[in-house]
Short mmCIF file of C-alpha atoms in Angstrom, two decimals:
data_model
loop_
_atom_site.label_atom_id
_atom_site.label_comp_id
_atom_site.label_asym_id
_atom_site.label_seq_id
_atom_site.Cartn_x
_atom_site.Cartn_y
_atom_site.Cartn_z
CA MET A 1 -21.93 45.92 18.26
CA ASN A 2 -19.75 45.81 14.99
CA GLY A 3 -16.44 47.35 15.16
CA LEU A 4 -16.05 50.94 13.82
CA GLN A 5 -15.02 51.21 10.25
CA PHE A 6 -13.41 54.05 8.31
CA GLY A 7 -13.75 55.08 4.81
CA TRP A 8 -12.85 58.27 2.87
CA ILE A 9 -12.61 59.58 -0.55
CA ASP A 10 -8.86 60.06 -1.33
CA PHE A 11 -8.84 63.45 -2.50
CA SER A 12 -5.17 64.55 -1.59
CA LYS A 13 -2.44 63.41 0.62
CA GLU A 14 -3.10 66.24 3.00
CA GLN A 15 -6.70 64.89 3.60
CA ARG A 16 -5.37 61.42 3.82
CA ASN A 17 -2.97 62.39 6.55
CA LYS A 18 -5.55 64.02 8.43
CA VAL A 19 -7.43 60.83 8.48
CA LEU A 20 -4.57 58.86 9.37
CA SER A 21 -3.69 61.10 12.24
CA VAL A 22 -7.20 60.66 13.64
CA ILE A 23 -6.91 56.69 13.23
CA ASN A 24 -3.49 56.71 15.05
CA LEU A 25 -5.07 58.95 17.79
CA LEU A 26 -7.53 56.22 18.31
CA THR A 27 -4.99 53.58 18.89
CA GLU A 28 -3.43 55.38 21.84
CA PRO A 29 -4.34 53.86 24.95
CA GLY A 30 -7.02 55.94 26.69
CA ALA A 31 -7.07 58.57 23.95
CA VAL A 32 -10.63 57.96 22.59
CA ASP A 33 -12.60 61.17 23.28
CA GLU A 34 -16.08 59.95 24.06
CA LEU A 35 -17.32 63.11 25.49
CA GLY A 36 -15.74 65.70 23.08
CA ILE A 37 -13.27 67.37 25.55
CA GLY A 38 -10.09 66.67 23.37
CA VAL A 39 -10.14 70.22 22.30
CA VAL A 40 -9.52 71.43 25.81
CA ARG A 41 -6.66 68.86 26.45
CA ASP A 42 -5.15 69.68 23.09
CA ALA A 43 -5.23 73.41 23.90
CA PHE A 44 -3.29 73.02 27.28
CA ALA A 45 -0.83 70.74 25.75
CA ASN A 46 -0.02 72.99 22.87
CA ILE A 47 0.55 75.70 25.55
CA PHE A 48 2.82 73.42 27.58
CA PHE A 49 4.48 71.38 24.89
CA PRO A 50 4.15 73.16 21.57
CA GLY A 51 5.65 71.12 18.56
CA THR A 52 4.78 67.64 20.15
CA SER A 53 2.33 65.08 19.21
CA THR A 54 0.76 61.83 20.80
CA ILE A 55 2.64 59.66 18.24
CA GLN A 56 6.18 61.27 18.23
CA THR A 57 8.58 58.82 19.75
CA ARG A 58 12.37 60.19 19.54
CA ALA A 59 14.06 63.49 19.19
CA LYS A 60 16.22 62.36 16.44
CA TYR A 61 13.54 62.54 13.84
CA PHE A 62 13.34 66.21 14.22
CA LEU A 63 16.72 66.00 12.26
CA ILE A 64 16.44 62.92 10.39
CA VAL A 65 13.60 64.40 8.21
CA PRO A 66 15.40 67.76 7.29
CA TYR A 67 18.52 65.90 6.64
CA LEU A 68 16.55 63.86 3.99
CA PHE A 69 14.88 66.96 2.64
CA THR A 70 18.03 68.70 2.19
CA GLU A 71 19.50 65.67 0.69
CA LEU A 72 16.73 65.62 -1.78
CA GLU A 73 16.68 69.33 -2.62
CA SER A 74 20.34 68.91 -4.17
CA GLU A 75 19.15 66.17 -6.33
CA LYS A 76 18.20 66.99 -10.07
CA ALA A 77 15.23 66.17 -12.20
CA LEU A 78 12.98 65.76 -9.07
CA ASN A 79 9.41 67.15 -9.72
CA PRO A 80 7.12 67.54 -6.44
CA ASP A 81 5.62 63.93 -6.48
CA LYS A 82 8.89 62.40 -7.10
CA MET A 83 10.48 64.10 -4.42
CA LEU A 84 7.85 63.25 -1.84
CA LYS A 85 7.81 59.60 -3.11
CA LEU A 86 11.55 59.39 -2.70
CA LEU A 87 11.66 60.86 0.60
CA HIS A 88 9.25 58.31 1.85
CA GLU A 89 11.19 55.43 0.19
CA ARG A 90 14.25 56.71 2.20
CA GLU A 91 12.33 56.84 5.25
CA LEU A 92 11.24 53.19 4.93
CA GLU A 93 14.92 52.36 4.15
CA LEU A 94 15.84 53.91 7.56
CA ILE A 95 13.77 51.53 9.62
CA ASP A 96 16.16 48.68 9.26
CA VAL A 97 18.97 51.04 9.73
CA LEU A 98 17.71 52.30 13.05
CA LYS A 99 16.41 49.04 14.26
CA GLN A 100 20.01 47.71 14.49
CA SER A 101 20.73 49.93 17.47
CA ASN A 102 18.21 47.87 19.52
CA GLU A 103 16.71 51.15 20.73
CA TRP A 104 13.07 52.08 21.47
CA GLY A 105 10.87 54.24 19.59
CA ILE A 106 11.68 53.28 16.13
CA ILE A 107 8.91 54.41 13.81
CA GLY A 108 7.86 51.51 11.60
CA GLU A 109 9.75 48.90 13.73
CA ASN A 110 6.93 46.63 13.49
CA ALA A 111 5.03 47.78 10.37
CA GLY A 112 7.98 47.90 8.30
CA ARG A 113 7.40 48.73 4.70
CA SER A 114 3.80 48.85 5.24
CA LEU A 115 4.04 51.87 7.48
CA GLN A 116 1.26 54.38 6.86
CA ARG A 117 2.14 57.54 8.77
CA LYS A 118 6.08 58.27 7.95
CA PRO A 119 8.34 60.38 10.27
CA SER A 120 8.13 63.48 7.92
CA ASP A 121 4.13 63.34 8.42
CA ILE A 122 4.32 62.81 12.16
CA TYR A 123 7.04 65.55 12.96
CA TRP A 124 5.96 68.18 10.48
CA ASN A 125 3.98 70.68 12.68
CA GLY A 126 7.02 70.36 15.38
CA LEU A 127 9.62 71.19 12.63
CA ARG A 128 7.47 74.23 11.80
CA THR A 129 6.97 75.08 15.29
CA PHE A 130 10.39 74.75 16.40
CA GLY A 131 11.72 76.96 13.12
CA ILE A 132 13.74 73.99 11.75
CA PHE A 133 11.49 74.63 8.85
CA THR A 134 11.70 78.15 8.17
CA ASP A 135 7.93 78.79 7.32
CA GLU A 136 5.48 78.14 9.87
CA SER A 137 2.21 77.91 7.84
CA MET A 138 3.38 75.80 4.77
CA THR A 139 2.18 72.16 4.40
CA MET A 140 4.84 69.57 3.26
CA ASN A 141 3.04 69.64 -0.29
CA GLU A 142 3.02 73.40 -0.37
CA TYR A 143 6.89 73.27 0.51
CA VAL A 144 7.98 70.77 -2.10
CA ARG A 145 5.95 72.64 -4.80
CA ALA A 146 7.21 75.94 -3.62
CA PHE A 147 11.02 74.61 -4.08
CA HIS A 148 10.49 73.01 -7.24
CA PHE A 149 8.89 76.33 -8.61
CA LEU A 150 11.75 78.35 -7.45
CA LYS A 151 14.28 75.92 -8.62
CA GLU A 152 12.36 75.96 -11.98
CA LYS A 153 12.01 79.77 -12.28
CA LYS A 154 15.74 80.07 -11.38
CA LYS A 155 16.65 77.81 -14.31
CA THR A 156 14.23 79.69 -16.58
CA THR A 157 15.46 83.13 -15.60
CA ARG A 158 19.27 82.02 -15.80
CA SER A 159 18.58 80.83 -19.30
CA HIS A 160 16.45 83.75 -20.31
CA GLY A 161 19.09 86.23 -18.89
CA PHE A 162 21.79 84.57 -20.88
CA ILE A 163 19.93 84.79 -24.24
CA HIS A 164 18.59 88.29 -23.58
CA GLN A 165 21.23 89.59 -20.97
CA ASN A 166 21.38 93.18 -22.80
CA ASN A 167 17.80 93.53 -23.13
CA SER A 168 16.69 94.70 -19.74
CA ASP A 169 17.53 94.77 -15.95
CA GLN A 170 14.07 93.06 -15.10
CA ASP A 171 15.61 89.66 -16.13
CA GLY A 172 18.46 89.94 -13.70
CA ASP A 173 16.20 91.15 -10.82
CA ASP A 174 13.97 88.19 -11.27
CA ASN A 175 16.99 86.09 -11.18
CA ASN A 176 18.65 87.43 -8.19
CA ALA A 177 15.31 87.47 -6.30
CA VAL A 178 14.82 83.61 -6.95
CA SER A 179 18.40 82.86 -6.23
CA GLU A 180 18.22 84.81 -2.98
CA GLU A 181 14.99 83.09 -1.95
CA LEU A 182 16.82 79.66 -2.62
CA ALA A 183 19.81 80.75 -0.96
CA LYS A 184 18.02 81.54 2.38
CA GLY A 185 16.83 78.04 2.32
CA PHE A 186 13.75 76.42 3.85
CA TRP A 187 15.70 74.61 6.48
CA ARG A 188 17.73 75.14 9.48
CA VAL A 189 19.91 72.15 10.50
CA PRO A 190 23.14 71.56 12.37
CA GLU A 191 26.28 70.72 10.35
CA HIS A 192 26.16 66.98 9.28
CA SER A 193 28.37 65.07 6.92
CA LYS A 194 26.97 64.01 3.35
CA ASP A 195 27.36 60.23 4.62
CA TRP A 196 25.24 60.82 7.88
CA ARG A 197 23.02 57.78 6.98
CA ASP A 198 26.07 55.54 7.19
CA THR A 199 26.48 56.29 11.02
CA LEU A 200 22.95 56.92 11.70
CA ASN A 201 21.88 56.45 15.27
CA ILE A 202 18.64 57.12 17.03
CA LYS A 203 20.39 59.08 19.81
CA LEU A 204 21.27 62.70 19.42
CA SER A 205 24.87 63.93 19.05
CA SER A 206 26.04 66.71 21.37
CA ASP A 207 25.68 69.28 18.45
CA GLU A 208 22.36 67.92 17.54
CA ALA A 209 21.05 68.29 21.14
CA LEU A 210 22.48 71.66 21.52
CA PHE A 211 20.87 72.57 18.23
CA LEU A 212 17.53 71.26 19.20
CA LYS A 213 17.70 72.86 22.75
CA TYR A 214 18.12 76.40 21.45
CA ARG A 215 15.68 76.03 18.62
CA ILE A 216 12.93 75.12 21.23
CA ILE A 217 14.16 77.96 23.56
CA GLN A 218 14.08 80.51 20.75
CA SER A 219 10.86 79.41 19.04
CA VAL A 220 8.55 78.59 21.85
CA PRO A 221 10.37 80.69 24.71
CA ASN A 222 7.12 80.96 27.11
CA SER A 223 6.51 77.09 26.83
CA LEU A 224 7.15 74.67 29.82
CA LEU A 225 9.07 72.75 27.33
CA ALA A 226 11.42 75.80 26.81
CA TRP A 227 11.52 76.51 30.49
CA VAL A 228 12.66 72.92 31.28
CA LEU A 229 15.66 73.24 28.70
CA GLU A 230 16.58 76.70 29.40
CA ASN A 231 16.93 76.01 33.01
CA ASN A 232 18.58 72.46 32.51
CA VAL A 233 15.49 71.03 35.01
CA THR A 234 16.66 67.48 34.39
CA ASP A 235 14.56 66.61 37.45
CA PHE A 236 11.28 67.28 35.19
CA CYS A 237 11.71 63.65 33.52
CA SER A 238 11.38 62.00 36.95
CA TYR A 239 7.67 63.01 37.42
CA GLY A 240 5.36 60.23 36.32
CA THR A 241 2.19 61.82 36.05
CA PHE A 242 0.87 65.70 35.38
CA GLU A 243 -0.31 66.10 38.66
CA GLN A 244 3.07 65.08 40.26
CA LEU A 245 4.43 68.41 38.59
CA GLU A 246 2.82 70.35 41.36
CA ALA A 247 5.78 69.66 43.40
CA MET A 248 7.70 72.05 40.96
CA LEU A 249 5.11 74.67 41.14
CA GLU A 250 6.85 77.25 42.91
CA GLN A 251 9.73 76.96 40.32
CA PHE A 252 7.43 77.86 37.44
CA PRO A 253 7.29 81.21 35.94
CA GLU A 254 4.18 83.07 36.79
CA GLN A 255 2.08 82.24 33.59
CA ILE A 256 3.32 78.82 33.31
CA ARG A 257 2.20 78.23 37.19
CA SER A 258 -1.03 79.85 36.38
CA ASP A 259 -1.67 77.72 33.31
CA TYR A 260 -0.72 74.40 35.22
CA GLN A 261 -3.07 75.34 38.04
CA MET A 262 -5.84 75.74 35.52
CA ALA A 263 -5.18 72.45 33.48
CA LYS A 264 -4.74 70.43 36.75
CA SER A 265 -8.04 71.74 38.07
CA PHE A 266 -9.72 70.92 34.64
CA ALA A 267 -8.40 67.32 34.65
CA GLU A 268 -9.44 66.65 38.11
CA PHE A 269 -12.97 67.83 37.23
CA ILE A 270 -13.48 66.16 33.99
CA TYR A 271 -11.97 62.80 35.31
CA GLY A 272 -15.26 62.53 37.35
CA ALA A 273 -17.33 62.71 34.13
CA HIS A 274 -15.02 59.77 32.77
CA LEU A 275 -15.29 57.76 35.54
CA ARG A 276 -19.02 57.89 35.59
CA TYR A 277 -19.05 56.89 31.79
CA ASN A 278 -17.37 53.86 32.53
CA VAL A 279 -19.40 53.20 35.70
CA ILE A 280 -22.57 53.31 33.51
CA LEU A 281 -21.06 51.46 30.55
CA SER A 282 -19.81 48.63 32.89
CA ASN A 283 -23.40 48.56 34.23
CA HIS A 284 -21.67 49.36 37.69
CA GLU A 285 -20.14 46.09 37.72
CA ASP A 286 -16.33 47.13 37.68
CA ASP A 287 -14.96 47.05 41.15
CA GLY A 288 -12.13 49.00 40.19
CA VAL A 289 -13.89 51.86 38.47
CA LEU A 290 -16.42 51.98 41.42
CA GLN A 291 -13.78 52.39 43.91
CA LYS A 292 -11.91 55.25 41.65
CA TRP A 293 -15.47 56.72 41.46
CA GLU A 294 -16.09 56.64 45.30
CA GLU A 295 -12.72 57.98 45.79
CA TRP A 296 -13.36 61.05 43.40
CA HIS A 297 -16.79 61.61 44.74
CA GLU A 298 -15.51 62.43 48.26
CA LYS A 299 -13.53 65.42 46.60
CA MET A 300 -16.25 66.18 44.30
CA GLU A 301 -17.01 69.64 45.72
CA PRO A 302 -13.59 70.92 45.44
CA TYR A 303 -13.07 69.19 42.08
CA SER A 304 -16.03 71.21 40.65
CA SER A 305 -15.17 74.42 42.03
CA LEU A 306 -13.29 75.89 39.11
CA ASP A 307 -14.09 78.85 36.59
CA LEU A 308 -14.76 77.15 33.49
CA GLN A 309 -15.53 80.32 31.56
CA GLU A 310 -11.94 81.70 32.56
CA ILE A 311 -10.36 78.46 31.46
CA VAL A 312 -12.21 77.58 28.21
CA VAL A 313 -12.98 81.07 26.86
CA LYS A 314 -10.46 83.56 28.27
CA ARG A 315 -7.48 81.47 28.47
CA LEU A 316 -7.69 78.72 25.65
CA HIS A 317 -10.08 80.90 23.34
CA ILE A 318 -12.13 77.76 22.40
CA ASN A 319 -15.12 78.69 20.37
CA ASN A 320 -17.31 75.63 20.71
CA PRO A 321 -20.99 76.60 21.19
CA LYS A 322 -22.12 73.30 22.80
CA LEU A 323 -18.88 72.48 24.92
CA LEU A 324 -18.86 75.15 27.59
CA PRO A 325 -22.64 74.62 28.23
CA PHE A 326 -22.23 71.04 28.54
CA LEU A 327 -19.21 71.48 30.96
CA VAL A 328 -21.14 74.10 32.93
CA LYS A 329 -24.07 71.77 33.45
CA LEU A 330 -21.77 68.87 34.40
CA GLN A 331 -20.24 71.33 37.20
CA LEU A 332 -23.66 72.22 38.44
CA ALA A 333 -24.89 68.45 38.78
CA MET A 334 -21.68 67.89 40.70
CA GLN A 335 -22.22 70.91 42.92
CA ALA A 336 -25.73 69.78 43.67
CA ASP A 337 -24.45 66.08 44.25
CA HIS A 338 -27.14 65.18 41.78
CA ILE A 339 -25.44 62.02 40.09
CA ASP A 340 -28.65 60.83 38.32
CA LYS A 341 -28.44 64.09 36.36
CA LEU A 342 -24.94 63.80 35.78
CA ASP A 343 -25.38 60.61 34.09
CA GLU A 344 -28.11 61.73 32.20
CA LEU A 345 -25.55 64.72 31.10
CA ILE A 346 -23.18 62.32 30.05
CA LEU A 347 -25.32 59.85 28.10
CA GLN A 348 -26.87 62.84 26.31
CA ARG A 349 -23.45 64.23 25.32
CA GLU A 350 -22.22 60.97 23.86
CA LYS A 351 -25.38 60.75 21.89
CA SER A 352 -25.16 64.32 20.49
CA LEU A 353 -21.47 63.55 19.25
CA LYS A 354 -22.00 60.08 17.82
CA GLY A 355 -25.82 59.63 17.15
CA ARG A 356 -27.86 56.98 19.07
CA LYS A 357 -26.70 54.28 16.85
CA ARG A 358 -22.93 54.61 17.63
CA SER A 359 -23.47 55.65 21.19
CA LYS A 360 -21.81 53.06 23.45
CA LEU A 361 -23.80 53.88 26.59
CA TYR A 362 -27.33 53.75 24.58
CA ASN A 363 -26.07 50.33 23.28
CA ARG A 364 -24.31 49.13 26.44
CA HIS A 365 -26.20 45.93 26.47
CA GLU A 366 -24.72 45.15 23.25
CA PHE A 367 -21.41 46.23 24.34
CA THR A 368 -18.85 43.80 26.04
CA TYR A 369 -17.12 45.84 28.78
CA GLU A 370 -13.50 44.56 28.99
CA GLY A 371 -11.86 47.73 30.82
CA TRP A 372 -11.83 51.25 30.81
CA VAL A 373 -12.97 53.26 27.77
CA GLY A 374 -12.30 56.78 26.57
CA ILE A 375 -9.90 59.28 27.87
CA ASP A 376 -8.14 58.41 31.25
CA LYS A 377 -6.80 61.15 33.61
CA LEU A 378 -5.52 63.99 31.30
CA GLN A 379 -1.65 64.31 31.08
CA PHE A 380 -1.44 66.87 28.12
CA ARG A 381 1.31 65.03 26.15
CA LEU A 382 3.69 64.90 29.22
CA ARG A 383 5.12 61.50 28.38
CA GLN A 384 5.84 62.57 24.75
CA ALA A 385 7.49 65.68 26.03
CA LYS A 386 9.79 63.67 28.56
CA ASN A 387 10.78 61.46 25.59
CA ILE A 388 12.09 64.53 23.66
CA LEU A 389 13.46 66.44 26.52
CA GLY A 390 15.31 63.07 27.82
CA ASP A 391 16.95 62.58 24.42
CA ILE A 392 18.14 66.31 24.34
CA PHE A 393 19.41 65.84 28.06
CA GLU A 394 21.18 62.61 27.18
CA GLY A 395 22.81 64.12 24.00
CA LEU A 396 24.07 66.91 26.14
CA GLY A 397 25.50 64.43 28.56
CA GLU A 398 23.22 65.44 31.47
CA THR A 399 22.46 62.96 34.13
CA TYR A 400 18.41 62.34 34.55
CA VAL A 401 16.22 59.94 36.18
CA LYS A 402 13.00 59.20 33.68
CA THR A 403 9.96 57.46 34.88
CA LYS A 404 7.09 56.18 32.40
#
């Protein structure tokens, strides 16, 4: 089969970034969503680790981006397009600066100036989620235009007020309102020097780490991410997989404990479907996959004993008319130990999502199987969360053990 190719009409930067987000996700190992269950994975990940994404690397970017923006806000004669262009130019300039530290996780380390997804794009949602950017709904484009509008309006009202200062009180009211809006600012950032770029390091200073810690605790207080920071649970970073976190279950608050048990049970359940997907795609010839399937099959009865309605509809509020029926049919086939039916459901699901021509299973005789395809055991962004937490703990001077 020919490799998958992408194309789009470039209507706007926001639409382009959405496409690039999908492409970046497809390059993550084990991230291709062949059976359309990514919406469940992402919903749980947003509960446990809000503000994170699969392509975030280091916590410092949560501050580098607003440092750059606040710097640009003070510059003159920048319209919105120039502001964004200059932002991205400076983001590219910082790649070589950050590489000098020989640290991991430098965005653009390999791509250099051809980097497509800039840190500002990758971290924007997190900046809103953690209240570092003060408006939780604005896109980046909307922000730069709002800032430009307010700045221009302040200039106009100031000039108008000077010329007609005795005409009415309305001019002064407008001017004051705009001035107050600009004075409030769009950003919450720790104090930093004007020459911060001269001493830039990918590691957090103690002040930056403390700032991020309390931003997360205050903005997403009911999340697992905030709980780890608020209780200084450095041991969290020592667990390598989501299922290993069960060792901490009794420490979790009640809601997090309940959510964890739901997420873990769903991960165990859907792993069987992804195993069968690979068994079929490999024509039953991958011994490693077959062994994993046999091990999973031995526990299929408890793995398929979960309340899908409670998870998908009541807790995650997912409104996808085809997803829940598919999952329920999978569950019934598992409970009946009807493996042929299970395989048929998986094949039909991929076909319904992609169409027959793009379905790997329907065209498996044209497909060269070279190892696992599709989503592996769900981890709900645990690795990315541990990276962020580890950076914060290190900045605070905490000792912790981190596993991959």
